[in-house]
CSV table of C-alpha atoms and ligand atoms in Angstrom, one decimal:
chain,number,residue,atom,x,y,z
A,7,MET,CA,-195.6,-117.3,31.1
A,8,THR,CA,-194.1,-118.3,34.5
A,9,ILE,CA,-190.5,-119.4,34.0
A,10,ILE,CA,-188.2,-120.8,36.6
A,11,ILE,CA,-184.5,-120.7,35.9
A,12,THR,CA,-181.7,-122.1,38.0
A,13,GLY,CA,-178.2,-120.6,38.2
A,14,THR,CA,-179.3,-117.0,37.6
A,15,SER,CA,-176.6,-115.2,39.7
A,16,SER,CA,-174.2,-115.2,36.7
A,17,GLY,CA,-173.5,-116.2,33.1
A,18,ILE,CA,-176.1,-117.9,31.0
A,19,GLY,CA,-178.8,-118.1,33.7
A,20,PHE,CA,-178.6,-114.4,34.4
A,21,ALA,CA,-178.8,-113.6,30.7
A,22,LEU,CA,-181.8,-115.9,30.3
A,23,ALA,CA,-183.6,-114.5,33.4
A,24,GLU,CA,-183.2,-110.9,32.3
A,25,TYR,CA,-184.1,-111.6,28.7
A,26,PHE,CA,-187.4,-113.4,29.5
A,27,GLY,CA,-188.2,-110.8,32.3
A,28,LYS,CA,-187.7,-108.0,29.8
A,29,LYS,CA,-190.1,-109.8,27.5
A,30,GLY,CA,-192.8,-109.5,30.2
A,31,HIS,CA,-192.7,-113.1,31.5
A,32,LYS,CA,-192.8,-113.8,35.2
A,33,VAL,CA,-189.3,-115.1,35.9
A,34,TYR,CA,-188.0,-116.7,39.1
A,35,GLY,CA,-184.2,-117.1,39.4
A,36,LEU,CA,-182.9,-119.7,41.8
A,37,SER,CA,-179.2,-119.7,42.7
A,38,ARG,CA,-177.3,-119.6,46.1
A,39,LYS,CA,-176.5,-115.9,45.8
A,40,HIS,CA,-179.3,-113.4,45.8
A,41,THR,CA,-179.3,-111.3,42.6
A,42,GLU,CA,-180.7,-107.8,42.2
A,43,SER,CA,-182.6,-107.4,39.0
A,44,ASN,CA,-185.5,-105.3,37.8
A,45,TYR,CA,-186.6,-108.1,35.5
A,46,PHE,CA,-186.8,-111.3,37.7
A,47,SER,CA,-187.4,-112.3,41.3
A,48,SER,CA,-184.4,-113.9,42.9
A,49,ILE,CA,-185.0,-116.7,45.4
A,50,PRO,CA,-181.7,-117.8,47.0
A,51,THR,CA,-181.7,-121.6,46.7
A,52,ASP,CA,-179.1,-124.3,46.7
A,53,VAL,CA,-180.6,-126.8,44.1
A,54,THR,CA,-178.7,-129.7,45.7
A,55,ASP,CA,-180.7,-129.2,49.0
A,56,LEU,CA,-184.1,-130.9,48.5
A,57,ASN,CA,-185.8,-128.9,51.3
A,58,ALA,CA,-184.6,-125.6,49.8
A,59,VAL,CA,-185.9,-126.6,46.4
A,60,GLN,CA,-189.3,-127.6,47.7
A,61,ASN,CA,-189.6,-124.4,49.8
A,62,ALA,CA,-188.7,-122.2,46.7
A,63,ILE,CA,-191.3,-123.9,44.6
A,64,ALA,CA,-193.9,-123.6,47.4
A,65,GLN,CA,-193.0,-119.9,47.6
A,66,ILE,CA,-193.5,-119.5,43.8
A,67,LEU,CA,-196.8,-121.3,43.9
A,68,LYS,CA,-198.1,-118.9,46.5
A,69,ALA,CA,-197.9,-116.2,43.8
A,70,GLU,CA,-198.5,-118.2,40.6
A,71,THR,CA,-201.1,-120.7,39.6
A,72,LYS,CA,-199.1,-122.5,36.9
A,73,ILE,CA,-195.5,-123.2,36.2
A,74,ASP,CA,-195.0,-123.1,32.4
A,75,VAL,CA,-191.3,-123.5,32.0
A,76,LEU,CA,-188.3,-124.8,34.0
A,77,ILE,CA,-184.8,-124.2,32.7
A,78,ASN,CA,-182.3,-126.3,34.7
A,79,ASN,CA,-179.2,-124.2,34.0
A,80,ALA,CA,-177.3,-124.3,37.4
A,81,GLY,CA,-174.1,-126.3,36.8
A,82,MET,CA,-170.4,-126.4,37.1
A,83,GLY,CA,-167.4,-127.7,35.3
A,84,MET,CA,-164.6,-130.0,36.5
A,85,VAL,CA,-161.1,-130.3,35.1
A,86,GLY,CA,-158.3,-132.8,35.7
A,87,SER,CA,-157.3,-136.3,34.6
A,88,VAL,CA,-159.5,-139.3,35.3
A,89,GLU,CA,-156.6,-140.9,37.3
A,90,ASP,CA,-156.2,-137.9,39.6
A,91,SER,CA,-160.0,-137.4,40.3
A,92,VAL,CA,-161.2,-138.0,43.8
A,93,LYS,CA,-164.6,-139.2,45.0
A,94,GLU,CA,-165.5,-135.9,46.8
A,95,ASP,CA,-165.1,-133.8,43.7
A,96,ILE,CA,-166.9,-136.3,41.5
A,97,LEU,CA,-169.8,-136.5,43.9
A,98,LYS,CA,-169.9,-132.7,44.2
A,99,LEU,CA,-170.1,-132.4,40.4
A,100,PHE,CA,-172.8,-135.0,40.0
A,101,ASN,CA,-174.7,-133.7,42.9
A,102,LEU,CA,-175.2,-130.4,41.2
A,103,ASN,CA,-175.2,-131.2,37.5
A,104,LEU,CA,-177.4,-134.3,37.8
A,105,VAL,CA,-179.1,-134.6,41.2
A,106,GLY,CA,-179.8,-130.8,41.5
A,107,ALA,CA,-181.5,-130.8,38.1
A,108,VAL,CA,-183.6,-133.9,38.9
A,109,GLN,CA,-184.7,-132.4,42.3
A,110,MET,CA,-186.0,-129.3,40.4
A,111,MET,CA,-187.9,-131.5,37.9
A,112,SER,CA,-189.5,-133.5,40.6
A,113,ALA,CA,-190.5,-130.3,42.4
A,114,VAL,CA,-192.3,-128.8,39.4
A,115,MET,CA,-193.8,-132.0,38.0
A,116,PRO,CA,-197.0,-132.1,40.2
A,117,ASN,CA,-198.0,-128.6,39.1
A,118,MET,CA,-197.2,-129.3,35.4
A,119,ARG,CA,-199.2,-132.6,35.6
A,120,THR,CA,-202.2,-130.8,37.2
A,121,TYR,CA,-202.3,-128.4,34.3
A,122,LYS,CA,-201.4,-131.0,31.7
A,123,SER,CA,-198.7,-128.8,30.2
A,124,GLY,CA,-195.1,-127.7,30.8
A,125,LYS,CA,-191.7,-127.4,29.2
A,126,ILE,CA,-188.4,-128.3,30.8
A,127,ILE,CA,-185.0,-127.5,29.3
A,128,ASN,CA,-182.0,-129.2,30.8
A,129,VAL,CA,-178.9,-127.2,29.9
A,130,SER,CA,-176.3,-129.7,28.7
A,131,SER,CA,-173.1,-129.5,26.7
A,132,ILE,CA,-171.9,-130.5,23.3
A,133,GLY,CA,-169.2,-132.1,25.4
A,134,SER,CA,-171.8,-134.6,26.8
A,135,GLU,CA,-171.7,-136.4,23.5
A,136,MET,CA,-168.0,-137.3,23.7
A,137,GLY,CA,-165.5,-137.8,26.5
A,138,LEU,CA,-163.5,-134.6,26.5
A,139,PRO,CA,-159.8,-134.9,27.6
A,140,PHE,CA,-159.3,-133.7,31.2
A,141,ARG,CA,-163.1,-133.1,31.4
A,142,GLY,CA,-164.2,-136.7,31.6
A,143,PHE,CA,-166.4,-136.3,34.6
A,144,TYR,CA,-168.0,-133.1,33.3
A,145,SER,CA,-168.9,-134.9,30.0
A,146,ALA,CA,-170.2,-137.8,32.1
A,147,SER,CA,-172.3,-135.6,34.4
A,148,LYS,CA,-174.0,-133.9,31.4
A,149,SER,CA,-174.3,-137.2,29.6
A,150,ALA,CA,-176.1,-138.7,32.6
A,151,LEU,CA,-178.5,-135.7,32.6
A,152,ASP,CA,-179.1,-136.3,28.9
A,153,LYS,CA,-180.1,-140.0,29.5
A,154,VAL,CA,-182.4,-138.9,32.3
A,155,THR,CA,-184.0,-136.4,29.9
A,156,GLU,CA,-184.5,-139.1,27.2
A,157,ALA,CA,-186.1,-141.5,29.7
A,158,MET,CA,-188.3,-138.8,31.2
A,159,ARG,CA,-189.7,-137.8,27.8
A,160,TYR,CA,-191.5,-141.3,27.6
A,161,GLU,CA,-192.7,-140.9,31.2
A,162,VAL,CA,-194.3,-137.5,31.1
A,163,TYR,CA,-195.7,-137.1,27.6
A,164,PRO,CA,-199.2,-138.4,28.7
A,165,TRP,CA,-199.5,-135.0,30.5
A,166,ASN,CA,-198.3,-133.0,27.5
A,167,ILE,CA,-195.1,-132.2,29.3
A,168,GLN,CA,-192.0,-131.9,27.2
A,169,VAL,CA,-188.3,-132.2,28.2
A,170,CYS,CA,-185.2,-131.6,26.2
A,171,SER,CA,-181.4,-131.4,26.5
A,172,LEU,CA,-180.0,-128.1,25.2
A,173,HIS,CA,-176.3,-128.9,24.3
A,174,LEU,CA,-174.2,-125.7,24.4
A,175,GLY,CA,-170.8,-125.1,22.8
A,176,ASP,CA,-168.5,-122.6,24.5
A,177,ILE,CA,-170.3,-119.6,25.9
A,178,LYS,CA,-168.4,-116.6,27.3
A,179,THR,CA,-169.1,-116.8,31.1
A,180,ASN,CA,-167.3,-117.3,34.4
A,181,ILE,CA,-167.6,-121.1,34.2
A,182,ALA,CA,-163.8,-121.5,34.1
A,183,GLU,CA,-163.4,-119.8,37.5
A,184,ASN,CA,-166.2,-121.8,39.0
A,185,ARG,CA,-164.9,-125.3,37.9
A,186,VAL,CA,-163.9,-128.0,40.4
A,187,ARG,CA,-160.2,-128.3,39.8
A,188,THR,CA,-158.6,-131.7,40.5
A,189,LYS,CA,-154.9,-131.6,41.6
A,190,VAL,CA,-152.9,-132.5,38.6
A,191,SER,CA,-150.2,-135.1,39.2
A,192,GLU,CA,-146.7,-134.8,37.6
A,193,PRO,CA,-147.1,-137.2,34.7
A,194,TYR,CA,-150.0,-135.2,33.3
A,195,LYS,CA,-148.7,-131.7,34.1
A,196,ASN,CA,-147.3,-130.7,30.7
A,197,ILE,CA,-150.1,-132.0,28.6
A,198,PHE,CA,-152.8,-130.8,31.0
A,199,ASP,CA,-151.4,-127.2,31.0
A,200,LYS,CA,-151.7,-127.1,27.2
A,201,VAL,CA,-155.2,-128.5,27.1
A,202,TYR,CA,-156.3,-126.3,30.1
A,203,ALA,CA,-155.1,-123.1,28.4
A,204,LEU,CA,-156.9,-124.1,25.2
A,205,MET,CA,-160.2,-124.9,27.0
A,206,ASN,CA,-160.1,-121.5,28.8
A,207,SER,CA,-159.3,-119.7,25.5
A,208,HIS,CA,-162.3,-121.4,23.9
A,209,VAL,CA,-164.6,-120.1,26.7
A,210,GLY,CA,-163.0,-116.7,26.5
A,211,ASP,CA,-163.8,-116.6,22.7
A,212,GLY,CA,-167.2,-118.2,23.4
A,213,THR,CA,-170.6,-117.0,22.2
A,214,ASP,CA,-172.4,-114.2,24.0
A,215,PRO,CA,-174.9,-115.7,26.6
A,216,LEU,CA,-177.6,-113.4,25.1
A,217,GLU,CA,-177.5,-115.5,21.9
A,218,VAL,CA,-178.4,-118.5,24.0
A,219,ALA,CA,-181.4,-116.6,25.4
A,220,GLU,CA,-182.5,-115.8,21.8
A,221,TYR,CA,-182.2,-119.5,20.9
A,222,VAL,CA,-184.1,-120.6,23.9
A,223,ASN,CA,-186.9,-118.1,23.0
A,224,LYS,CA,-187.2,-119.7,19.6
A,225,LEU,CA,-187.3,-123.1,21.3
A,226,LEU,CA,-190.1,-122.1,23.6
A,227,HIS,CA,-192.2,-121.1,20.6
A,228,LYS,CA,-191.9,-124.6,19.0
A,229,ASN,CA,-194.9,-126.9,19.6
A,230,GLN,CA,-193.2,-130.3,19.5
A,231,TRP,CA,-189.7,-130.7,20.9
A,232,LYS,CA,-187.0,-133.2,20.0
A,233,ALA,CA,-184.9,-134.7,22.8
A,234,HIS,CA,-181.7,-132.8,21.8
A,235,TYR,CA,-180.9,-129.4,20.5
A,236,TYR,CA,-177.4,-128.1,19.8
A,237,PHE,CA,-176.3,-124.5,20.0
A,238,GLY,CA,-172.8,-123.2,19.4
A,239,LYS,CA,-170.1,-122.6,16.8
A,240,PHE,CA,-170.1,-124.8,13.7
A,241,GLY,CA,-166.7,-126.2,14.6
A,242,GLN,CA,-168.0,-127.5,17.9
A,243,LYS,CA,-171.5,-128.7,16.8
A,244,ILE,CA,-170.0,-130.7,13.9
A,245,GLY,CA,-168.1,-132.9,16.4
A,246,VAL,CA,-171.4,-134.6,17.2
A,247,PRO,CA,-172.4,-136.1,13.8
A,248,LEU,CA,-168.7,-136.7,13.0
A,249,LYS,CA,-168.5,-139.1,16.0
A,250,TRP,CA,-171.1,-141.3,14.4
A,251,ILE,CA,-170.0,-140.9,10.8
A,252,LEU,CA,-166.3,-141.3,11.0
A,253,PRO,CA,-164.3,-144.5,11.8
A,254,GLN,CA,-163.5,-144.4,15.5
A,255,GLY,CA,-159.7,-144.0,15.0
A,256,THR,CA,-160.2,-141.1,12.5
A,257,TYR,CA,-162.5,-139.4,15.0
A,258,GLU,CA,-160.0,-139.8,17.9
A,259,ASN,CA,-157.2,-138.4,15.7
A,260,LEU,CA,-159.4,-135.4,14.9
A,261,MET,CA,-160.2,-134.8,18.6
A,262,LYS,CA,-156.4,-135.1,19.4
A,263,LYS,CA,-155.7,-132.4,16.9
A,264,TYR,CA,-158.6,-130.1,18.0
A,265,ASN,CA,-157.4,-130.5,21.6
A,266,LYS,CA,-153.7,-130.0,20.7
A,267,LEU,CA,-152.8,-133.4,22.2
A,268,ASP,CA,-150.6,-134.2,19.2
B,23,NAP,N1,-170.1,-121.5,29.5
B,23,NAP,C1,-170.0,-122.5,28.7
B,23,NAP,O1,-169.1,-122.5,27.9
B,23,NAP,C2,-171.0,-123.7,28.8
B,23,NAP,C3,-170.9,-124.7,27.8
B,23,NAP,C4,-171.8,-125.7,27.9
B,23,NAP,C5,-172.7,-125.9,28.9
B,23,NAP,N2,-172.7,-124.9,29.9
B,23,NAP,C6,-173.6,-125.1,31.0
B,23,NAP,O2,-174.4,-123.9,31.2
B,23,NAP,C7,-174.8,-123.8,32.6
B,23,NAP,C8,-174.5,-122.4,33.1
B,23,NAP,O3,-173.1,-122.2,33.1
B,23,NAP,P1,-172.4,-120.8,33.0
B,23,NAP,O4,-171.4,-120.9,31.9
B,23,NAP,O5,-173.4,-119.7,33.0
B,23,NAP,O6,-171.6,-120.8,34.4
B,23,NAP,P2,-171.5,-119.8,35.6
B,23,NAP,O7,-171.4,-118.4,35.2
B,23,NAP,O8,-170.4,-120.4,36.5
B,23,NAP,O9,-172.9,-120.0,36.3
B,23,NAP,C9,-173.3,-121.1,37.1
B,23,NAP,C10,-174.5,-120.8,37.9
B,23,NAP,O10,-174.9,-121.9,38.6
B,23,NAP,C11,-175.2,-121.5,39.9
B,23,NAP,N3,-175.0,-122.6,40.9
B,23,NAP,C12,-173.9,-123.2,41.2
B,23,NAP,N4,-174.1,-124.1,42.2
B,23,NAP,C13,-175.4,-124.0,42.5
B,23,NAP,C14,-176.2,-124.6,43.5
B,23,NAP,N5,-175.8,-125.6,44.3
B,23,NAP,N6,-177.5,-124.2,43.6
B,23,NAP,C15,-178.0,-123.3,42.7
B,23,NAP,N7,-177.3,-122.7,41.8
B,23,NAP,C16,-176.0,-123.0,41.7
B,23,NAP,C17,-174.3,-120.3,40.2
B,23,NAP,O11,-174.8,-119.5,41.2
B,23,NAP,P3,-174.4,-119.5,42.8
B,23,NAP,O12,-173.0,-119.7,42.9
B,23,NAP,O13,-174.9,-118.2,43.2
B,23,NAP,O14,-175.2,-120.6,43.4
B,23,NAP,C18,-174.3,-119.6,38.9
B,23,NAP,O15,-175.4,-118.7,38.8
B,23,NAP,C19,-174.1,-124.9,33.3
B,23,NAP,O16,-175.0,-126.0,33.5
B,23,NAP,C20,-173.0,-125.3,32.4
B,23,NAP,O17,-172.5,-126.6,32.6
B,23,NAP,C21,-171.9,-123.8,29.9
């Protein structure tokens, strides 16, 4: 298979690209930094730059006939209170987590339509299903991508193209270092420091990215995809159904405890 993965210079994307390359697939990794690997071809690309995205896909299609899979993995986090957040940071986040992913999908769609097949995985977060404290815009950016995924499924199924959101729990990567960090104002400082330490410790104790690759491999072997898949520790995944089952107040109290806000 020909598989294009974004955000392959580190973390989950690097693990995915090496995993599928080792399995003998033709893998192209797109991130801004060039990455040396024996298992995949790195094409330095900023996915927020439409020209760069189109050039990268044109370069791939000089060597390959058909694009089988796109994994939209490039993304970043953002931390800070909603009140303190500024337009520049919010736009930077949405420009990568939403617009970058959409530009990649638009660039591969003509090829997938021609061959009446293709699979697209949009890497989302369990946190897209609920507004996480001090990560409101991260939740919102992934939630926006989920809604685009849901809508697109209706639009592209006539060509046998499938799209899904893969919601991840905490995975042990450098995401904490690469987050957009909003300047925290005095009223939020104490509570933010507690929540921030906790969120970093969750990532530090997170699942190995290789396990994500194994899960994605299973997903690629499924014939019919649902819109949403959830991968992570039980304690994180359970937050999704609980939000719908529990009374809203009970759910919020549970989230306050989980995030040490009480
Ligand atoms: N780690 C977690 O706990 C977790 C949980 C849920 C969801 N996720 C999602 O998983 C995905 C991967 O995250 P990660 O944890 O592996 O983080 P990471 O180690 O920080 O990797 C992010 C990747 O995105 C790339 N990237 C950033 N801006 C880019 C741009 N403009 N164009 C192209 N590539 C760009 C980076 O490469 P360059 O800097 O070289 O461009 C890097 O390879 C993200 O979408 C994240 O939201 C992660």
